[in-house]
XYZ file of C-alpha atoms in Angstrom:
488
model
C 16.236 -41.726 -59.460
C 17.592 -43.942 -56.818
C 15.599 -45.096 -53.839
C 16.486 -43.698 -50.283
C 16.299 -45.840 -46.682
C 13.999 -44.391 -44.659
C 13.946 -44.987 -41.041
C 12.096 -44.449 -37.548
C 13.354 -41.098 -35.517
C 11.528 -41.210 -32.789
C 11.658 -43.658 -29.797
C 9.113 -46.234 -28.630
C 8.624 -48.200 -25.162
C 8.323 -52.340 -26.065
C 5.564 -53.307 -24.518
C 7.765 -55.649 -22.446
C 9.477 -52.392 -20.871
C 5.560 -51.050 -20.186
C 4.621 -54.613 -19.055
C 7.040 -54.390 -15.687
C 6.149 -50.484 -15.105
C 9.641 -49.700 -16.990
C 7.394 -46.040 -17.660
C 7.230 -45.088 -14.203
C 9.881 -46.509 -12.932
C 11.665 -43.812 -10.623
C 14.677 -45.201 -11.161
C 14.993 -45.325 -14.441
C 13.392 -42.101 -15.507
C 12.249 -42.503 -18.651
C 11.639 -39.201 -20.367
C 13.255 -38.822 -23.784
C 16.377 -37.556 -22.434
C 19.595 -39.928 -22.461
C 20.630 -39.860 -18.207
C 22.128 -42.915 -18.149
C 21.802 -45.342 -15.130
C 25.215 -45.627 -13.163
C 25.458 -49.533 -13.427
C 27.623 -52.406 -14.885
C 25.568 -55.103 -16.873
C 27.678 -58.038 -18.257
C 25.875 -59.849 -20.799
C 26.944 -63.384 -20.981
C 25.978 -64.298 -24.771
C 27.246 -63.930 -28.144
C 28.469 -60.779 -28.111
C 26.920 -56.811 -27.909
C 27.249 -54.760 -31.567
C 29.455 -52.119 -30.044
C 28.608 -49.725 -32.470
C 24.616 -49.315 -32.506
C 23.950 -46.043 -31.814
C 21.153 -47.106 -28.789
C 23.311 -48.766 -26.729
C 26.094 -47.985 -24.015
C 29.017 -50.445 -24.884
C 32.244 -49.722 -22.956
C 34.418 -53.044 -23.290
C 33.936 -57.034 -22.712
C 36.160 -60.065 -23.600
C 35.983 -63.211 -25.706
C 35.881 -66.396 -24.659
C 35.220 -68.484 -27.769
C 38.686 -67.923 -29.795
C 41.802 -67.289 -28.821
C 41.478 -63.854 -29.799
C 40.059 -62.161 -26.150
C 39.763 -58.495 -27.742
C 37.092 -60.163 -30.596
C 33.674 -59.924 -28.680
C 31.541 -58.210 -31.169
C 28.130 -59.889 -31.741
C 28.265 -62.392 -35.069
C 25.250 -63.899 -34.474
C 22.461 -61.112 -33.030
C 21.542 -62.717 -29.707
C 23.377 -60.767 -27.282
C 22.691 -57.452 -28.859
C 19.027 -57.936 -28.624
C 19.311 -58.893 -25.092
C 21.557 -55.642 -24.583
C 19.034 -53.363 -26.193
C 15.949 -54.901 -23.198
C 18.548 -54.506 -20.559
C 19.828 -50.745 -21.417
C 18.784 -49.656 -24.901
C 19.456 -45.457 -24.214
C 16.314 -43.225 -23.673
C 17.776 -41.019 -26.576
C 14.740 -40.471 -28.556
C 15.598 -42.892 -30.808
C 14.816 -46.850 -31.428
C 13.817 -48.185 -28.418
C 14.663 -47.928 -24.790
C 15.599 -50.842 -22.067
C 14.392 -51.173 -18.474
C 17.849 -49.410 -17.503
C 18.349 -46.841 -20.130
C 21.723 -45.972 -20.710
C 23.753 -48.715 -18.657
C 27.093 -49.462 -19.248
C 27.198 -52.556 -21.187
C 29.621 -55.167 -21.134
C 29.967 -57.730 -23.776
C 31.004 -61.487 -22.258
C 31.181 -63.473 -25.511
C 31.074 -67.487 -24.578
C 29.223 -68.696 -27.843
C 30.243 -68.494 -31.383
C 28.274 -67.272 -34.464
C 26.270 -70.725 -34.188
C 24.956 -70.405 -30.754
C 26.817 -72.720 -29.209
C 29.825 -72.939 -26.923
C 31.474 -74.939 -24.659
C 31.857 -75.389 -20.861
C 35.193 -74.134 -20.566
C 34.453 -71.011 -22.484
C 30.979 -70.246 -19.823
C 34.060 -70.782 -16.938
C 36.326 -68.541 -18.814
C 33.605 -65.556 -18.983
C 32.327 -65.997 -15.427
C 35.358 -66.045 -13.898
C 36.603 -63.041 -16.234
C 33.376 -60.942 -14.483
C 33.884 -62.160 -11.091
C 37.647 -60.610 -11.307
C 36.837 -57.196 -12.333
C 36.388 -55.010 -9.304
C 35.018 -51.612 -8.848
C 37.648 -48.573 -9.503
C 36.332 -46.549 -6.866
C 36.092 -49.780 -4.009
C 38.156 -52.700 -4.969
C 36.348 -54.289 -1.982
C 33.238 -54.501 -4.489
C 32.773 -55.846 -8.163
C 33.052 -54.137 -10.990
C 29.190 -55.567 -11.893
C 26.005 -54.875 -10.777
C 24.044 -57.886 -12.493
C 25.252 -60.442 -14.806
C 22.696 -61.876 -17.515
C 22.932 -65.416 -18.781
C 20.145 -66.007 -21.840
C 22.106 -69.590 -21.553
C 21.270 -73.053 -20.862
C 22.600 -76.582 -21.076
C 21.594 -79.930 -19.389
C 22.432 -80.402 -15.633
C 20.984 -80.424 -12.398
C 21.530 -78.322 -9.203
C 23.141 -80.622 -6.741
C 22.652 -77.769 -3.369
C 26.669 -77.566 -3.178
C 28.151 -75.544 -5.668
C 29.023 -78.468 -7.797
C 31.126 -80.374 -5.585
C 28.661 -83.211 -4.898
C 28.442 -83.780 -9.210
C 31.851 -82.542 -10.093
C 29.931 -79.470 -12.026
C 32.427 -76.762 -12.782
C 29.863 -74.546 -14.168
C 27.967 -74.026 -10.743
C 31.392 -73.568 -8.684
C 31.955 -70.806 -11.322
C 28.631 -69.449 -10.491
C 28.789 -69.514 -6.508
C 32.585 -67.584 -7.471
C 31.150 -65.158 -8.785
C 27.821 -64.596 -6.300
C 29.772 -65.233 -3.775
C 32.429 -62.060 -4.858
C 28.919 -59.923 -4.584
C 27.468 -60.405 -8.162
C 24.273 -61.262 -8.901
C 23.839 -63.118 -12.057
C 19.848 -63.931 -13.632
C 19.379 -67.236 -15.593
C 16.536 -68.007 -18.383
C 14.758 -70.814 -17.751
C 14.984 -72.186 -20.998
C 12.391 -73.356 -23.491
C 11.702 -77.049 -23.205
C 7.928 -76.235 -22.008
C 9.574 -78.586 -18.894
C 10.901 -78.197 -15.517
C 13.518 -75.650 -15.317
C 15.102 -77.963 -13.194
C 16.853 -80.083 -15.744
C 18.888 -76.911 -17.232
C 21.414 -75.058 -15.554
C 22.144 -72.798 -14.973
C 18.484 -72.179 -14.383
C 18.365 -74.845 -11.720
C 20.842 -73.087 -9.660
C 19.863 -71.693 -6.201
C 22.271 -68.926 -6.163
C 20.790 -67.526 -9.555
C 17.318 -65.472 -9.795
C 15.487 -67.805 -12.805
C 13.284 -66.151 -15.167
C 10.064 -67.724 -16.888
C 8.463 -66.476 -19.687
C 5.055 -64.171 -19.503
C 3.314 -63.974 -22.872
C 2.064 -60.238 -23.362
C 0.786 -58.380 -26.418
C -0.271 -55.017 -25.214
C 2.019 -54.091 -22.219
C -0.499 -54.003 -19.543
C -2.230 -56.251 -17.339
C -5.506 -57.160 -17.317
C -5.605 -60.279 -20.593
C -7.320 -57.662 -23.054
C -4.016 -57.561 -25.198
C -5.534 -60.636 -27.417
C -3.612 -63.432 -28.976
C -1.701 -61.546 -32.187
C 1.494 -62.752 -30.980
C 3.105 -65.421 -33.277
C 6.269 -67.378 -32.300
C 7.200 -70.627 -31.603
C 4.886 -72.316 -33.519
C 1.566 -70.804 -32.552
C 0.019 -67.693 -30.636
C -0.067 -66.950 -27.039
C -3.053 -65.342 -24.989
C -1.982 -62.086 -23.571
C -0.897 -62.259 -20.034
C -0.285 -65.942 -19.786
C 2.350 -68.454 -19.587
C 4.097 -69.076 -22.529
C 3.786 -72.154 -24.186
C 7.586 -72.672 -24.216
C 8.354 -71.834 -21.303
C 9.692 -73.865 -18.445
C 8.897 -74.181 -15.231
C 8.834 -75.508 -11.480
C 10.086 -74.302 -8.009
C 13.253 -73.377 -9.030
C 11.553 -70.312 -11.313
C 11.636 -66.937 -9.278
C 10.720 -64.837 -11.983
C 8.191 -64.730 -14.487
C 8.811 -61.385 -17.445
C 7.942 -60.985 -20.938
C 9.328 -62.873 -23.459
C 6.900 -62.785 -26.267
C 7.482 -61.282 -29.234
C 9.940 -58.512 -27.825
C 11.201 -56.102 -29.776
C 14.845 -54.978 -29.140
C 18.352 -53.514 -30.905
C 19.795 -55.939 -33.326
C 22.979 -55.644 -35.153
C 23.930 -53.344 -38.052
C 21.558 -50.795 -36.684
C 18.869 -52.114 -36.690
C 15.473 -53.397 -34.491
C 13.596 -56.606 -34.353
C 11.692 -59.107 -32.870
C 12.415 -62.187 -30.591
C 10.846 -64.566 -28.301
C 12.106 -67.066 -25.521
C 13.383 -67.102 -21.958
C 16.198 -65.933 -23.444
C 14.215 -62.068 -23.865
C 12.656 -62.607 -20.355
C 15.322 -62.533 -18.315
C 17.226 -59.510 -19.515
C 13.815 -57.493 -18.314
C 14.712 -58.753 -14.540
C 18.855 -57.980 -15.187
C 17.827 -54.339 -16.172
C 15.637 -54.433 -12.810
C 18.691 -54.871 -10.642
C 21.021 -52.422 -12.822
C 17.866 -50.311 -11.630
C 18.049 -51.212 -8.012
C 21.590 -51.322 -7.319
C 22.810 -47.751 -8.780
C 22.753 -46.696 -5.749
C 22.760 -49.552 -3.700
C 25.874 -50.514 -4.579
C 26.463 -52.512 -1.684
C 23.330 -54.561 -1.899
C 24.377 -58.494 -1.370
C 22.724 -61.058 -4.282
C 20.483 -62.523 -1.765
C 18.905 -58.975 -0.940
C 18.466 -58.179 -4.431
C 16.573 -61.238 -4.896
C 13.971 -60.297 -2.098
C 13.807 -57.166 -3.054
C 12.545 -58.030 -6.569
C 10.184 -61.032 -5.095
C 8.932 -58.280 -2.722
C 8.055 -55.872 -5.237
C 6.789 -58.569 -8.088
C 2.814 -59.052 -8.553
C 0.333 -61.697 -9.480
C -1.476 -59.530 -12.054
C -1.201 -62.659 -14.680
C -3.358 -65.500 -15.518
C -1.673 -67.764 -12.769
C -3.988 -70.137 -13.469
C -1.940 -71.396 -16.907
C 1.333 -71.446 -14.884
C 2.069 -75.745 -15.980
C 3.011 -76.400 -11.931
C 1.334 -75.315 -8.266
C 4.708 -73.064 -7.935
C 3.098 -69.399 -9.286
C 5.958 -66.827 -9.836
C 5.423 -63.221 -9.302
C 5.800 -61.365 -12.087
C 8.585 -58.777 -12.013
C 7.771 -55.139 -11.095
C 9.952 -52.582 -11.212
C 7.198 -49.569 -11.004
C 8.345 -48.545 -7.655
C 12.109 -48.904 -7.896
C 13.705 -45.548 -6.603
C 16.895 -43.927 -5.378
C 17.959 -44.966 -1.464
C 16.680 -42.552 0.628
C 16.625 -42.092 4.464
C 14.540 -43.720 6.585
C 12.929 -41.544 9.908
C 12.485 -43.406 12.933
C 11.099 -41.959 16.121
C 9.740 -43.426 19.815
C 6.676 -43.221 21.733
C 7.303 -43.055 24.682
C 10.334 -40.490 24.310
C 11.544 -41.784 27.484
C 11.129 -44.523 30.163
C 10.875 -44.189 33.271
C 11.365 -46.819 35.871
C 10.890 -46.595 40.044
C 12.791 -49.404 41.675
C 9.757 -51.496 41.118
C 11.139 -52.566 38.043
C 8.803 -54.018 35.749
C 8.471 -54.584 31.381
C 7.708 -51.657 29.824
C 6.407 -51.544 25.926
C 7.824 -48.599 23.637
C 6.473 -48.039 20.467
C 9.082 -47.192 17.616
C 7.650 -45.673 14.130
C 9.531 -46.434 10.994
C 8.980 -44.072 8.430
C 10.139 -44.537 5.035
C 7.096 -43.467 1.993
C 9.329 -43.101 -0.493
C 12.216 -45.829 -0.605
C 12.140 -49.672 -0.722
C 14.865 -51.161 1.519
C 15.661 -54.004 3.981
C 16.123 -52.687 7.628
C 17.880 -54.342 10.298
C 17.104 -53.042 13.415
C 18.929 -53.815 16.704
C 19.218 -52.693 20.031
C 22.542 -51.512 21.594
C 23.540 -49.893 25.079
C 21.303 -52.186 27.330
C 23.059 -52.526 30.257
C 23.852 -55.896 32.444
C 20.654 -57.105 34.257
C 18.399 -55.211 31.806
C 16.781 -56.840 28.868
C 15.569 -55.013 25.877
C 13.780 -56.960 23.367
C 12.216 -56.248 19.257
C 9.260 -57.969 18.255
C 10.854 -57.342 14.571
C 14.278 -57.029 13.456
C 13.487 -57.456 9.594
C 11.192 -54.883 8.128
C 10.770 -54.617 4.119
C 8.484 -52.076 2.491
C 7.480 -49.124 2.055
C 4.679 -48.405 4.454
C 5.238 -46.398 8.044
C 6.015 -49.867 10.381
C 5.693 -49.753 13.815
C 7.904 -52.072 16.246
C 7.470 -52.950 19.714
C 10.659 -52.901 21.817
C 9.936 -54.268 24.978
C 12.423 -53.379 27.995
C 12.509 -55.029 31.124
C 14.121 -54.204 34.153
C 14.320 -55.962 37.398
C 13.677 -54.514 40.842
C 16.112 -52.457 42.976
C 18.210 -51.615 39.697
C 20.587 -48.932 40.481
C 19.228 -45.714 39.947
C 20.977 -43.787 36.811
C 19.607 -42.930 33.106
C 20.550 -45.476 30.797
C 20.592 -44.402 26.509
C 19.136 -47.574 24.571
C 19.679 -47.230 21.101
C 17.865 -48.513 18.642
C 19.478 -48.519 15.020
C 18.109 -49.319 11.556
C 20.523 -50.127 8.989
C 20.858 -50.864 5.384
C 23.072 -50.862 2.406
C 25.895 -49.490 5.028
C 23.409 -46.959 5.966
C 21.700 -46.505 9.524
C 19.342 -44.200 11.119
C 19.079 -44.140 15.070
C 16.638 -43.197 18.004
C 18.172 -42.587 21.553
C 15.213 -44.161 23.907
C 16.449 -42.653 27.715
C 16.196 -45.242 30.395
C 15.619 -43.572 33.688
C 15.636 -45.824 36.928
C 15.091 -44.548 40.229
C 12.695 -41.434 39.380
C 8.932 -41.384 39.082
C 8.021 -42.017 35.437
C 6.873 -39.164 33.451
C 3.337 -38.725 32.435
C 3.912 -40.273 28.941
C 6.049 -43.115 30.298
C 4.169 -46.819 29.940
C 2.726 -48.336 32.949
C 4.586 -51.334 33.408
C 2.776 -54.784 31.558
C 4.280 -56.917 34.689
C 5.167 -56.413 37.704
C 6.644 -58.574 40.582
C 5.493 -57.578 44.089
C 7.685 -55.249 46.463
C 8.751 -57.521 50.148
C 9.547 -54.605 52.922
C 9.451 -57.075 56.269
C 12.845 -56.645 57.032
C 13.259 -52.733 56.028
C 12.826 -49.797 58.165
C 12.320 -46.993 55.705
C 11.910 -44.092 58.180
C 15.205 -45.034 59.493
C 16.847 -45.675 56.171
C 15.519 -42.027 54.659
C 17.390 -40.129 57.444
C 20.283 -41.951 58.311
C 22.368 -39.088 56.466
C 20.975 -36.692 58.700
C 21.367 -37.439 61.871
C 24.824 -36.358 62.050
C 23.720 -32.973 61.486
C 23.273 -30.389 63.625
C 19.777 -29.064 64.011
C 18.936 -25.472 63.166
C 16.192 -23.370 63.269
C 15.516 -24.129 59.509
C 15.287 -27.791 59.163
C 17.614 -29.533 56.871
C 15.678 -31.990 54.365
C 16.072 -35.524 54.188
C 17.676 -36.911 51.319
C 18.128 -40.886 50.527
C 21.395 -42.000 49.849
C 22.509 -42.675 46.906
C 23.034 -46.562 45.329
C 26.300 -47.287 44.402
C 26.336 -49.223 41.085
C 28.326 -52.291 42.387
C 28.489 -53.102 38.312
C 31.746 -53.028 37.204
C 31.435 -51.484 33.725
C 28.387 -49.330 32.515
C 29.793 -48.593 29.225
C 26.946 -49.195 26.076
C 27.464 -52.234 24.724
């Protein structure tokens, strides 16, 4: 009787995935059933196996013949690097850190391993061409992954100080709004001697040996790769390393899609950084117009130190990536304490309190101030904010004496991603200040010698006549000798 294959059905989590909080990831949902994240991944490598059944392959090009439609995966590299970017939560196999993202297969190295410059130009500038079909304005791309390396230096302008054409392909394409992630390689040496690791513009990844897919060092050393065994939760041995390193993700012993169908293990840089490209897929579905530079510090802000540090080769400790608390953009609430301010013609600085509340969405707010008008000066203490938390923000308005009387609206706006939430703060000169309106912090004092006030309160009655009810006195009325109170 002839023997039968027999294969896994069900699906597991590589402890890589678990390792960076891939499980409770928002974002990525991870829950047996195949909703796909709504990103473009480009993986720069030798190819993606179009036709295993875990991942999401929609096109790619080839750089390394002459043939550009010939981009399957000869070698196994870039489909392993696929299956840890977007490996399908389809309940079987495995599943990535973006499950279900469209996958685009840049091929720039040949069966070998090994390319050549012009072929790394010829992919990057391929990716940085391909625009969006619902925006042209934005690229087609959400992240671009580059398990690469070759011998170079970063000379801090784009290659035109050392003639590099590699790194004046890679500011083309971060520039056009992609953000690309770089292994650091694995010379156990400073990343700094490889590019593109060594480039500024790229988010570098080191390599975090783990064994159970959890923090804490309890996994135990029964990793084996690269000569010898790892402790869990510590810098691996091949690693390198240094200041230009942004990143540190696993890249023990990860277990991924491989060609023909099937599953296997790998270790190097090269399985690290495909853990932070699935963390931006992640981030920028719907952020689309997040910049590379805001992805970047939105990953360091969310990363954690919950390694051993301590084994990191250099004084430079990465944070090691966290994508736990990755979620869809929501809105942010904003409100202002006092509602309104109220000034006499005193003038003075008053101090508003502004609450930013956002609990359940990571983003980058910009806040700013418009509407102040001429003479007035309205001031943030903060106009970056980055978390999660409530924030409060002092905006401090000052006004000087005698203003003309009126109610001025300041505005203060929050914005992000092309997104912005507002509070209307009422500035009311001329009127007592209501009960909940902020004593002034300063205030210059009030010179009368020369004014008759009596005289001055009922100069627009005398022309009246007098009757047996009187008439009441009423100032008059400033004229705002300002020549445009428009908002600004």
């Amino acid at each position: 009787m002839p023997d039968e294959p027999i294969a896994l059905t069900s699906q597991s989590m590589p402890t890589g995935v678990a390792r960076i909080g891939g499980r409770t990831a928002p974002a990525a949902r991870i829950d047996g059933v195949d909703d796909r994240v709504d990103a473009d991944v480009a993986v720069v490598d030798t190819g993606i196996d179009a036709s295993h059944p875990d991942l999401n392959v929609v096109g790619g090009i080839n750089c390394s013949t002459s043939d550009p439609t010939a981009w399957l995966d000869a070698n196994g590299h870039g489909t392993h690097v696929a299956g840890t970017i977007a490996a399908k939560d389809n309940t079987i196999g495995v599943v990535g850190v973006a499950p279900g993202a469209r996958l685009w297969a840049v091929r720039i190295l040949a069966a070998d391993g090994t390319g050549l410059l012009s072929w790394y130009i010829c992919g990057l500038d391929w990716i940085a061409a391909q625009r969006d079909p619902s925006d042209a304005s934005r690229p087609l791309f959400e992240a671009v992954n580059m398990s690469v390396a070759k011998w170079g230096a970063d000379d801090g302008a784009c290659g035109a100080a050392n003639a590099d054409l590699l790194h004046a392909a890679i500011c083309r394409l971060v520039e056009s709004g992609v953000t690309v992630v770089a292994a650091a390689a694995n010379d156990s040496g400073p990343a700094s001697e490889r590019v593109p690791a060594a480039y500024d513009e790229v988010i570098t990844v080191s390599a975090l040996a783990d064994t159970d897919g959890k923090p804490g060092g309890l996994g135990g050393d029964r990793c084996w790769s690269w000569g010898g065994y790892d402790v869990d939760d510590t810098f691996a041995d091949f690693s390198n390393y240094g200041p230009d390193v942004d990143l540190i993700a696993p890249g023990k012993c990860i277990w991924s899609t491989k060609p023909d169908n099937t599953y296997g293990w790998s270790s190097g840089t090269s399985m690290a950084a495909p853990h932070v490209t699935g963390a931006i897929a992640l981030y920028k579905a719907s952020r689309p117009g997040a910049t590379p530079a805001e992805v970047k510090r939105a990953l360091l802000y969310l990363g954690t130190t919950s390694w051993a540090t301590a084994t990191d080769p250099d004084s430079t400790h990465e944070r090691a990536l966290d994508v736990s608390r990755i979620g869809p953009m929501g809105s942010v609430a904003m409100s202002a304490s006092p509602a309104t301010v109220g000034v006499t013609d005193a003038g003075g600085s008053f101090p508003v309190t502004l609450t930013l509340s956002r609990a359940t969405v990571l983003e980058e707010l910009t806040l700013s101030v418009t509407g102040i008008p001429a003479g007035v000066t309205a001031g943030l203490d903060r106009t970056k904010l980055f978390g999660f938390e409530a924030t409060q923000v002092t905006l401090t308005v000052a006004v000087p004496e005698d203003f003309p009387a009126g109610t001025y609206p300041l505005t203060v706006n929050a914005s992000w991603h092309g997104t912005r939430a507002t509070v209307i703060v009422p500035l009311v000169v001329g009127l007592p200040p209501s009960a909940d309106s902020p004593a002034p912090t300063a205030m210059r004092p009030r010179w009368r010698s020369r004014r008759r006030p009596t005289r001055r309160a009922c100069r627009s009655c005398t022309s009246r006549p007098v009757s047996a009810t009187p008439t009441p006195c009423r100032a008059p009325r400033r004229r705002d000798s300002r020549a445009d109170r428009s908002c600004s």
